[in-house]
Amino acid sequence: MSNYHIKHLEEYYQVYRKSVREPENFWGEVAEEHFMWRKKWDNVLSWDFNTPEVKWFQGAQLNITENCIDRHLLTRGDKTALIFEPNNPEEAAQHITYRQLHARVCQLANVLKDQGVKKGDRVCIYLPMIPELSIALLACARIGAIHSVIFAGFSSTALSTRINDSDCKLVITSDGSYRGSKSIDLKAIVDEGLEDCPGVKTVLVVKRTNTAVAMKEGRDKWLQPLLDKAYQDCVPEIMNAEDPLFILYTSGSTGKPKGMVHTTGGYMVYTAYTFKNVFQYTENDVYWCTADIGWITGHSYIVYGPLANGATTLMFEGVPSYPDYSRFWEIVEKHKVNQFYTAPTAIRALAKQNISFAEKHDLSSLKVLGSVGEPINEEAWHWYNDVIGKKKSPIVDTWWQTETGGIMITPIPFVTPTKPTYATLPFIGIQPALMDEKGIELKGNQVEGRLCIKFPWPGMARTIWGNHERYKDTYFSAFPGMYFSGDGALRDEVGYYRITGRVDDVIIVSGHNLGTAPIEDAINEHPAVAESAIVGFPHDIKGNALYGFVILKESGESRMHDNLRKEINQIITEHIGPIAKLDKIQFTSGLPKTRSGKIMRRILRKIASKDMSNMGDTSTLLNPEIVDVIKDSAL
Ligand code: 6R9
């Protein structure tokens, strides 16, 4: 028995030991007993973290949509696969059964085929949180096309960079999107972005907001009429386990976003197995993850993980504050949500509101609460535990990354005793290591270091699209022979992990990873700007907010500064999106730089967080005097 469903702490330790001592036997059993393969593998695992090359279930053949949909039809055909809760509470929710999902995925798959999309082609999906988004991922997977979902909050420039990086030939988008009281003209953003994307031949447009849009002759097509004509069955493309399933971009500490490539077999096994255990999902539960499918959390834990388990997964189009701050809790009550998975930034925003927003709703259906995306602070953890969970629903603080594909360090609810702000124990099969700066592993408990993983797991990304060297440099070079996460962590006296945050130049704002370099590049495009540096500083709700230090070409008059601030944020919005706007912009005459020309960000971080005490060793600075100058005019 592979222990697909862990129910006791003793069992966790037992299964964990097996997964570490005999990983191939362990994962081979999970894969064999719980999934549908067209052909079994020749080899469970082959790996080398130096090249780095990792292959799971090599030689096996499958289609992930057969596992997520077809195999449920016999026993769960009329069960709701997807609940869609619209932005506007007056609009009716939709319940899409597994059978209906099958038909809709097949229809879209057939439309894509008719448009010339073939196995291995890249399809860009730029859609709001509507059912067509989940359906689009699955339709691509059905025919072996590689989906690249771009978060619909990203700007046209961010969109075109990503489309070109992976050479997408088709884009699926909508006329517009609803977000709270606003509506956004998505199609117009696509049109602008596509001016720089000669490789895109077709744009399929979903009607959502009924806003007027420009349709480019020969390129743009309304999707619905094509769907209406499409056949409701589509033979799945048989994929090799290591064929790419999707590309998902994540920010790096240098300019270009990284297109993380996830493959089919291992990703499926890992997301399904983690979903089952981390949420203790049982038949007829209603599960809700509030993430956007534009992020990895949505890919793995709205779409693939839940559907591979035959679960009912809810997707919400709107925002927690619309029409008011009770919306999340109203949805929990309305759909009797059993597992609720959200981000600390949402928890903090909701905890700031009057408690009656939460208390006026019946939250008694909740069994498990999840948190993901950034470290959860003590206060938010307790509010979540007390007010939402009524101290009876365990909080699973799940640490993982776009690169890891699925959850890596987490409690298993009702199994692992939780501890506020701790992600607790490694998930089955995960072998973490904490490393010091010299590259020595810190053994034993009560240590703090850089978080690495020593052994492959099935859900890990295999490469960066078009740039394997960068994959190696970013993740496998700092600590040779290990995967380096970019995060710091500590291990307490009982072996529980607490993630302390990024140790590189990535800043997490409201759960979104933002690289400093692309934001600085955007700012530097302003004709008045000579140079800039971005750091994060603590923010009550967003976790971190951005603080920019900007050197102007000519110092100018300070009465102009407010206009400049607006213009700089406007440029950032155009290049990256509103999520990357700066909360504070300080104009300065210089930046603290080392002799090798590197900006000493730790000093800027201290100033930005108003911690003006000991600036540490500034002796390696070329211009130590600038530190006091910046301090004196800090915002
Ligand atoms: C899933 C996801 C990854 C980065 C990661 C870390 C931070 C995620 C966390 C957490 C503390 C947690 N992070 N979960 N930090 N506790 N439970 O968020 O992927 O968008 O790639 O972000 O998020 O810093 O390295 P992604």
XYZ file of C-alpha atoms and ligand atoms in Angstrom:
661
model
C 0.000 0.000 0.000
C 1.314 3.377 -0.913
C -0.528 5.293 1.775
C -2.242 7.717 -0.517
C -4.114 9.245 2.382
C -2.225 9.909 5.612
C -4.335 10.041 8.753
C -2.031 9.869 11.776
C 1.274 11.368 12.826
C 2.791 7.929 13.196
C 1.737 7.112 9.675
C 3.274 10.361 8.455
C 6.651 9.419 9.920
C 6.403 5.919 8.591
C 5.477 7.003 5.074
C 8.010 9.825 5.176
C 10.794 7.384 6.051
C 9.798 5.120 3.230
C 9.620 8.024 0.763
C 13.164 9.008 1.656
C 14.710 5.562 1.909
C 13.054 4.087 -1.152
C 11.821 7.054 -3.168
C 11.433 5.069 -6.357
C 9.355 2.356 -4.754
C 7.306 4.880 -2.908
C 6.460 7.172 -5.852
C 6.109 4.207 -8.180
C 3.393 2.791 -5.924
C 1.539 6.093 -5.598
C 1.654 6.569 -9.362
C 0.562 3.050 -10.123
C -2.333 2.821 -7.705
C -3.974 6.183 -8.182
C -3.620 7.270 -11.783
C -4.481 6.210 -15.268
C -1.524 5.532 -17.551
C -1.674 4.523 -21.197
C 1.712 2.901 -20.761
C 3.730 2.256 -17.602
C 7.208 3.750 -17.107
C 10.471 1.971 -17.661
C 12.163 3.873 -14.899
C 10.666 5.781 -11.953
C 13.487 8.283 -11.589
C 16.741 9.313 -13.142
C 18.472 12.438 -11.929
C 21.589 14.511 -11.744
C 21.505 17.839 -9.898
C 24.731 18.969 -11.546
C 23.622 19.040 -15.169
C 20.797 19.401 -13.837
C 18.530 16.782 -15.304
C 15.558 15.131 -13.636
C 13.173 12.617 -15.192
C 10.248 10.942 -13.469
C 8.284 8.018 -14.866
C 10.351 7.965 -18.020
C 8.814 5.925 -20.798
C 5.310 6.265 -19.370
C 2.455 7.638 -21.469
C -0.666 9.406 -20.349
C -2.919 12.369 -20.794
C -3.442 14.446 -17.653
C -7.012 15.369 -18.663
C -7.994 11.697 -18.705
C -6.873 11.649 -15.089
C -8.571 14.934 -14.223
C -11.819 14.314 -16.105
C -12.504 11.136 -18.103
C -11.782 8.613 -15.413
C -14.299 10.312 -13.094
C -17.140 10.164 -15.605
C -18.308 6.736 -14.619
C -18.544 7.385 -10.890
C -18.698 11.166 -10.683
C -20.242 12.240 -13.986
C -22.936 14.317 -12.292
C -20.775 15.547 -9.481
C -19.866 19.244 -9.594
C -16.291 19.628 -10.723
C -16.225 23.398 -10.816
C -18.236 25.998 -8.976
C -17.976 29.448 -10.490
C -18.790 32.357 -8.209
C -19.031 35.579 -10.259
C -17.706 38.984 -9.267
C -21.222 40.320 -8.911
C -23.090 38.540 -6.106
C -26.361 39.159 -7.944
C -25.202 37.008 -10.839
C -25.964 33.311 -10.391
C -23.151 30.936 -9.503
C -22.494 28.143 -11.999
C -22.078 24.483 -11.190
C -20.245 22.558 -13.879
C -20.357 18.799 -13.537
C -17.549 16.466 -14.567
C -19.598 15.454 -17.588
C -20.154 19.065 -18.626
C -16.522 19.866 -18.017
C -15.560 16.979 -20.265
C -17.748 18.305 -23.075
C -16.526 21.883 -22.727
C -12.857 20.926 -22.583
C -13.276 18.703 -25.643
C -15.058 21.447 -27.572
C -12.332 23.970 -26.893
C -9.677 21.366 -27.656
C -11.332 20.805 -31.033
C -11.492 24.540 -31.698
C -7.777 24.833 -30.953
C -7.061 21.978 -33.318
C -9.152 23.650 -36.018
C -7.070 26.768 -35.553
C -3.964 24.742 -36.314
C -2.649 24.220 -32.788
C -0.587 21.047 -32.513
C 1.143 19.040 -29.830
C 4.079 21.012 -28.449
C 2.784 24.426 -29.667
C 2.591 27.159 -27.073
C -0.739 28.812 -26.336
C -0.943 31.981 -24.273
C -3.933 32.287 -21.966
C -4.754 35.788 -20.734
C -8.137 35.495 -19.067
C -9.922 36.617 -15.923
C -11.085 34.088 -13.327
C -13.969 32.658 -15.343
C -14.656 28.968 -16.118
C -13.139 29.346 -19.603
C -9.776 29.849 -17.902
C -9.734 26.410 -16.263
C -11.243 24.943 -19.410
C -8.517 26.541 -21.542
C -5.716 24.962 -19.493
C -7.332 21.563 -19.783
C -8.108 21.967 -23.499
C -4.437 22.670 -24.185
C -3.435 19.648 -22.129
C -5.986 17.547 -24.001
C -4.196 18.113 -27.321
C -0.660 18.326 -25.934
C -0.276 22.068 -26.460
C 1.822 23.798 -23.820
C -0.136 26.485 -21.998
C 1.423 29.676 -20.788
C -1.003 31.517 -18.538
C -0.257 35.202 -18.031
C -1.926 36.774 -15.002
C -4.609 39.132 -16.328
C -3.333 41.940 -14.092
C -0.133 42.150 -16.108
C 0.449 44.990 -18.557
C 0.699 44.758 -22.336
C 4.503 44.947 -22.183
C 4.714 42.138 -19.645
C 2.341 40.148 -21.837
C 4.299 40.614 -25.053
C 7.654 39.812 -23.437
C 6.255 36.506 -22.200
C 4.470 35.682 -25.452
C 7.670 36.223 -27.407
C 9.889 34.391 -24.953
C 8.013 31.163 -25.513
C 6.860 31.870 -29.054
C 3.125 31.465 -28.530
C 1.135 31.278 -31.746
C -2.337 31.673 -30.308
C -3.801 33.783 -27.498
C -7.025 33.113 -25.620
C -8.422 36.229 -23.969
C -11.713 37.974 -23.222
C -13.297 41.276 -24.109
C -12.918 42.467 -20.564
C -12.794 41.450 -16.935
C -14.623 42.427 -13.757
C -12.755 43.197 -10.573
C -14.952 44.570 -7.834
C -16.619 47.747 -9.041
C -14.199 48.102 -11.944
C -14.088 46.544 -15.345
C -10.893 46.272 -17.353
C -10.563 46.188 -21.134
C -8.401 43.099 -21.448
C -8.717 42.850 -25.201
C -7.330 46.369 -25.621
C -4.295 45.364 -23.530
C -3.825 42.300 -25.738
C -4.087 44.406 -28.902
C -1.400 46.713 -27.629
C 0.870 43.856 -26.564
C 0.459 42.001 -29.848
C 1.856 44.909 -31.816
C 5.201 43.481 -30.735
C 4.322 39.812 -31.246
C 4.515 38.876 -34.922
C 4.346 35.164 -34.069
C 0.741 35.314 -32.848
C -1.557 34.340 -35.690
C -4.848 33.853 -33.864
C -6.655 35.451 -30.935
C -9.737 33.742 -29.527
C -11.970 36.087 -27.559
C -14.375 35.048 -24.805
C -17.301 37.381 -24.241
C -17.512 38.346 -20.597
C -18.218 42.049 -20.130
C -19.873 42.770 -23.494
C -17.735 45.845 -23.913
C -17.011 46.996 -27.430
C -13.696 45.697 -28.701
C -11.719 46.020 -31.899
C -11.497 42.711 -33.778
C -8.556 42.449 -36.131
C -9.570 40.875 -39.407
C -8.030 37.463 -39.975
C -6.545 37.294 -36.479
C -9.301 37.785 -33.900
C -12.276 35.453 -33.514
C -15.115 35.280 -31.034
C -14.828 31.968 -29.278
C -18.465 31.106 -28.608
C -19.620 30.596 -32.235
C -16.630 28.303 -32.793
C -17.439 26.328 -29.652
C -21.065 25.980 -30.709
C -19.972 24.213 -33.851
C -17.343 22.029 -32.179
C -17.768 18.338 -31.419
C -18.128 17.504 -27.713
C -15.611 14.710 -27.679
C -11.937 14.838 -28.432
C -9.527 11.933 -28.345
C -6.760 12.872 -25.922
C -3.249 13.220 -27.272
C -0.996 10.595 -25.750
C 1.868 12.347 -23.993
C 5.142 11.124 -22.625
C 5.515 11.617 -18.895
C 8.316 14.108 -19.472
C 6.568 16.125 -22.199
C 6.022 19.733 -21.098
C 2.555 20.450 -19.735
C 2.941 24.172 -19.215
C 5.208 27.163 -18.880
C 4.617 29.608 -16.069
C 6.640 32.778 -15.668
C 8.091 33.855 -12.368
C 10.195 36.883 -11.516
C 13.891 36.541 -11.148
C 16.469 38.750 -9.537
C 17.713 39.725 -12.983
C 15.723 41.350 -15.756
C 13.916 38.734 -17.791
C 11.118 36.644 -16.288
C 11.847 32.931 -16.075
C 9.519 30.588 -17.932
C 9.441 27.612 -15.594
C 8.678 24.419 -17.467
C 6.580 21.740 -15.793
C 6.168 18.317 -17.306
C 3.224 15.972 -17.293
C 3.562 12.773 -15.256
C 5.470 13.896 -12.179
C 3.532 17.142 -11.874
C 0.240 15.266 -11.963
C 1.272 12.742 -9.326
C 2.731 15.361 -7.031
C -0.086 17.927 -7.195
C -2.725 15.224 -6.737
C -0.976 13.563 -3.817
C -0.225 16.824 -2.005
C -3.779 18.085 -2.566
C -5.308 14.964 -1.067
C -3.186 15.067 2.057
C -2.618 18.750 2.713
C -6.330 19.489 2.527
C -7.522 16.069 3.747
C -10.049 16.221 0.967
C -12.860 13.692 1.220
C -15.605 12.986 -1.304
C -18.334 15.670 -1.397
C -16.205 18.324 0.239
C -16.257 21.747 -1.392
C -12.773 23.147 -1.708
C -11.924 26.782 -2.398
C -8.585 28.309 -3.234
C -8.780 32.090 -3.668
C -5.622 32.396 -5.771
C -5.714 33.482 -9.379
C -5.022 30.753 -11.920
C -2.402 33.119 -13.312
C -0.160 31.936 -10.470
C 1.165 28.481 -9.710
C -1.181 28.129 -6.734
C -4.120 28.287 -9.109
C -2.599 25.851 -11.610
C -1.799 23.224 -8.990
C -4.547 23.761 -6.428
C -7.544 25.107 -8.333
C -7.186 23.047 -11.472
C -4.907 20.012 -11.625
C -4.584 18.783 -8.010
C -8.295 18.975 -7.115
C -9.582 17.610 -10.430
C -7.135 14.703 -10.373
C -8.838 13.748 -7.100
C -12.356 14.156 -8.457
C -12.921 17.092 -6.119
C -15.322 20.025 -6.301
C -13.210 23.127 -6.748
C -14.579 26.648 -6.475
C -13.271 29.565 -8.477
C -14.068 33.159 -7.613
C -13.926 35.951 -10.138
C -13.907 38.903 -7.762
C -12.065 40.478 -4.874
C -12.456 40.117 -1.088
C -13.656 43.715 -0.657
C -16.559 43.751 -3.104
C -19.371 44.565 -2.539
C -17.946 44.678 0.980
C -15.450 42.903 3.176
C -17.820 40.074 4.000
C -17.653 38.629 0.474
C -15.287 35.725 1.215
C -17.324 34.680 4.228
C -20.580 35.033 2.353
C -19.189 32.645 -0.289
C -18.028 30.176 2.361
C -21.535 30.138 3.820
C -23.308 30.033 0.467
C -21.339 27.099 -0.950
C -20.596 25.425 2.406
C -16.890 25.511 1.757
C -14.918 22.850 3.638
C -11.340 23.718 2.757
C -10.331 27.329 2.297
C -6.907 28.273 0.941
C -5.779 31.902 0.778
C -2.794 34.221 1.213
C -1.547 36.161 4.253
C -2.050 39.461 2.451
C -5.778 38.726 2.136
C -5.953 37.560 5.743
C -4.326 40.770 6.972
C -6.635 42.955 4.875
C -9.700 41.105 6.184
C -8.494 41.096 9.777
C -8.360 44.912 9.666
C -12.093 45.140 9.018
C -14.882 45.138 11.533
C -15.232 41.664 12.980
C -18.941 41.617 12.147
C -18.110 41.028 8.467
C -16.893 37.571 9.403
C -19.189 36.963 12.328
C -22.438 37.519 10.502
C -21.781 34.432 8.360
C -22.057 30.780 9.193
C -18.549 29.436 8.775
C -19.228 26.100 10.433
C -18.604 24.128 7.231
C -14.888 24.973 7.365
C -12.611 22.083 8.262
C -9.179 23.132 7.018
C -7.652 26.592 6.484
C -4.638 27.124 4.286
C -2.095 29.888 3.821
C 0.397 30.354 1.001
C 2.567 32.891 -0.736
C 4.584 34.570 1.978
C 5.371 34.212 5.653
C 2.249 34.595 7.783
C 2.770 36.803 10.803
C 1.687 35.813 14.288
C -1.213 38.288 14.499
C -2.730 37.234 11.184
C -2.288 33.567 12.077
C -4.236 34.010 15.335
C -7.010 36.004 13.721
C -7.387 33.334 11.037
C -7.350 30.608 13.663
C -9.723 32.303 16.126
C -12.179 34.295 14.040
C -12.402 32.122 10.927
C -11.416 28.685 12.175
C -12.993 29.057 15.656
C -9.908 27.225 16.878
C -11.152 23.981 15.417
C -9.875 24.136 11.847
C -6.151 23.560 11.594
C -4.164 26.096 9.567
C -1.868 24.602 6.984
C 0.901 27.096 6.345
C 2.180 25.704 3.061
C 5.615 26.664 1.768
C 6.368 26.095 -1.898
C 7.178 27.886 -5.160
C 6.365 28.126 -8.855
C 9.521 26.092 -9.339
C 8.499 23.307 -6.970
C 5.128 22.731 -8.667
C 3.481 21.658 -5.420
C 3.537 22.060 -1.658
C 6.897 21.227 -0.027
C 6.805 22.073 3.671
C 3.458 21.998 5.441
C 1.487 20.550 8.287
C -0.943 17.782 7.409
C -4.186 18.832 9.110
C -5.330 16.721 12.058
C -1.978 14.938 11.765
C 0.806 17.467 12.366
C 0.355 19.679 15.439
C 0.531 23.259 14.116
C 2.591 26.123 15.467
C 1.874 29.754 14.547
C 4.107 31.055 11.720
C 5.701 27.655 11.157
C 5.276 25.661 7.966
C 6.307 22.750 10.236
C 7.489 19.534 8.542
C 8.629 18.514 5.091
C 5.938 16.871 3.013
C 6.337 13.205 2.068
C 9.352 12.730 -0.196
C 10.864 16.159 0.482
C 14.386 16.343 1.880
C 15.192 19.908 2.956
C 18.615 21.129 4.060
C 19.664 24.391 5.676
C 22.989 25.691 4.426
C 25.303 28.336 5.796
C 26.833 30.974 3.547
C 29.959 28.929 3.040
C 27.970 26.054 1.665
C 28.107 23.828 4.717
C 24.971 22.007 5.740
C 23.689 22.957 9.177
C 22.749 19.708 10.816
C 20.610 19.258 13.879
C 17.947 21.555 15.257
C 17.876 25.212 16.242
C 19.741 26.365 13.171
C 19.011 29.007 10.563
C 20.258 29.107 6.987
C 19.410 28.988 3.324
C 16.724 26.552 2.372
C 17.766 23.894 -0.128
C 16.331 20.551 -1.233
C 18.656 17.600 -1.526
C 16.685 15.134 -3.579
C 14.314 15.431 -6.552
C 10.541 15.296 -6.151
C 8.066 14.570 -8.953
C 6.552 18.077 -9.162
C 9.738 20.068 -9.669
C 10.225 22.268 -12.750
C 12.635 20.673 -15.193
C 14.111 23.747 -16.855
C 13.610 27.380 -17.795
C 12.077 27.660 -21.261
C 14.866 28.220 -23.755
C 17.535 28.732 -21.122
C 18.726 25.647 -19.317
C 21.957 27.417 -18.312
C 19.956 29.964 -16.372
C 18.038 27.179 -14.665
C 21.314 25.664 -13.561
C 22.816 28.997 -12.476
C 19.763 30.124 -10.553
C 18.876 26.961 -8.679
C 21.772 24.516 -8.725
C 24.941 26.595 -8.541
C 24.881 28.329 -5.160
C 25.013 24.955 -3.377
C 26.304 22.356 -5.824
C 24.311 19.159 -5.872
C 21.250 20.800 -4.313
C 18.227 22.809 -5.369
C 18.431 26.294 -3.806
C 15.063 27.938 -3.175
C 16.167 31.540 -2.665
C 14.494 31.531 0.772
C 15.934 31.576 4.259
C 14.513 29.320 6.969
C 15.093 28.183 10.512
C 14.574 24.799 12.103
C 13.387 24.908 15.700
C 14.079 22.572 18.597
C 11.639 19.923 17.396
C 12.622 20.115 13.728
C 9.814 22.415 12.563
C 10.654 24.810 9.739
C 9.843 28.484 9.698
C 10.398 30.340 6.471
C 12.037 33.692 7.154
C 11.788 35.189 3.651
C 13.738 35.730 0.474
C 17.501 36.051 0.642
C 17.818 37.281 -2.948
C 16.558 40.332 -4.826
C 12.986 39.149 -5.088
C 10.429 41.068 -3.013
C 7.052 39.576 -2.207
C 4.311 42.216 -2.326
C 0.798 40.997 -1.500
C 1.987 37.515 -2.327
C 3.301 38.497 -5.763
C 6.967 37.869 -6.462
C 8.572 40.956 -7.886
C 12.149 41.072 -9.061
C 13.921 44.345 -8.344
C 15.687 44.439 -11.710
C 12.690 44.684 -14.054
C 11.160 47.442 -11.916
C 14.415 49.370 -11.884
C 14.726 48.921 -15.642
C 11.248 50.370 -16.067
C 11.972 53.382 -13.839
C 15.208 54.059 -15.664
C 13.264 54.504 -18.878
C 11.887 57.779 -17.544
C 13.872 60.466 -19.356
C 14.580 62.343 -16.117
C 15.948 59.313 -14.252
C 19.633 58.468 -14.127
C 19.552 55.464 -11.814
C 17.339 53.739 -9.294
C 17.218 51.040 -6.634
C 14.196 49.288 -5.205
C 13.883 47.626 -1.814
C 10.985 46.258 0.182
C 9.797 47.588 3.533
C 7.276 46.066 5.934
C 3.666 46.897 5.206
C 0.681 46.059 7.422
C -1.426 44.491 4.734
C 0.774 43.811 1.748
C 3.523 42.194 3.813
C 6.057 44.254 1.921
C 5.674 47.437 -0.047
C 8.178 48.919 -2.476
C 10.466 51.844 -1.714
C 12.367 53.378 -4.601
C 15.565 55.422 -4.360
C 15.870 57.438 -7.527
C 18.725 59.553 -8.843
C 17.597 62.210 -11.287
C 19.728 63.370 -14.179
C 19.217 66.944 -13.019
C 18.162 67.392 -9.442
C 15.331 69.725 -10.452
C 12.939 71.560 -8.236
C 11.261 69.662 -5.462
C 7.848 70.984 -6.444
C 8.226 68.834 -9.550
C 8.831 65.729 -7.503
C 5.224 64.739 -6.992
C 4.613 64.778 -10.710
C 7.705 62.708 -11.272
C 6.512 60.194 -8.722
C 3.255 59.828 -10.598
C 5.038 59.437 -13.903
C 7.406 56.827 -12.532
C 4.513 54.774 -11.203
C 2.781 55.186 -14.530
C 5.800 53.723 -16.348
C 5.936 50.825 -13.892
C 2.243 50.166 -14.459
C 2.807 50.104 -18.208
C 5.818 47.821 -18.071
C 4.850 45.425 -15.332
C 1.433 46.191 -13.920
C -0.111 48.111 -11.024
C 1.049 45.480 -8.503
C 4.614 46.767 -8.900
C 3.864 50.433 -8.131
C 6.096 52.075 -5.512
C 4.580 53.226 -2.227
C 7.449 55.613 -1.601
C 9.900 57.312 -3.894
C 12.865 59.146 -2.453
C 14.974 61.284 -4.746
C 18.639 61.135 -3.879
C 21.956 62.266 -5.241
C 23.653 58.885 -4.935
C 23.321 55.241 -3.905
C 25.588 53.293 -1.570
C 27.827 51.233 -3.828
C 30.586 48.764 -3.261
C 33.858 49.048 -5.086
C 32.671 46.504 -7.581
C 29.683 48.741 -8.311
C 27.036 46.642 -6.569
C 24.329 48.580 -4.745
C 24.418 47.686 -1.054
C 20.734 46.943 -0.720
C 20.856 45.944 2.905
C 21.548 49.600 3.825
C 18.669 50.818 1.704
C 16.419 48.181 3.257
C 17.247 49.460 6.736
C 16.562 53.053 5.743
C 13.318 52.114 4.026
C 12.114 50.306 7.140
C 13.066 53.323 9.286
C 15.681 51.302 11.131
C 18.362 53.959 11.267
C 20.423 52.291 13.959
C 23.620 50.443 13.226
C 24.163 50.401 9.472
C 26.678 47.589 9.791
C 29.944 47.466 7.952
C 30.073 50.236 5.362
C 33.822 50.050 4.893
C 33.546 48.358 1.521
C 31.513 51.269 0.190
C 33.011 53.530 -2.379
C 30.944 56.444 -1.056
C 30.132 55.859 2.648
C 29.131 59.528 3.099
C 26.010 58.971 0.986
C 24.485 56.840 3.748
C 23.889 59.846 6.021
C 22.620 61.929 3.140
C 20.002 59.301 2.298
C 19.107 58.788 5.958
C 18.485 62.494 6.471
C 15.913 62.727 3.747
C 14.274 59.339 4.218
C 10.482 59.281 3.798
C 3.314 29.053 -4.088
C 3.932 30.366 -4.333
C 7.313 31.554 -3.964
C 7.864 32.318 -2.794
C 8.738 31.465 -1.913
C 8.610 32.179 -0.583
C 7.188 32.663 -0.562
C 5.385 30.908 -0.418
C 5.224 30.637 1.729
C 6.233 31.576 1.474
C 6.636 31.772 3.735
C 4.938 30.300 3.098
N 6.294 31.723 0.133
N 4.715 30.248 0.541
N 6.942 32.141 2.475
N 5.683 30.889 4.060
N 3.963 29.441 3.438
O 3.663 31.316 -3.616
O 4.814 30.430 -5.393
O 4.609 32.745 -6.386
O 6.577 31.232 -6.906
O 6.337 32.306 -4.663
O 6.810 32.746 -1.945
O 9.478 33.283 -0.539
O 10.053 31.411 -2.404
P 5.566 31.709 -5.919
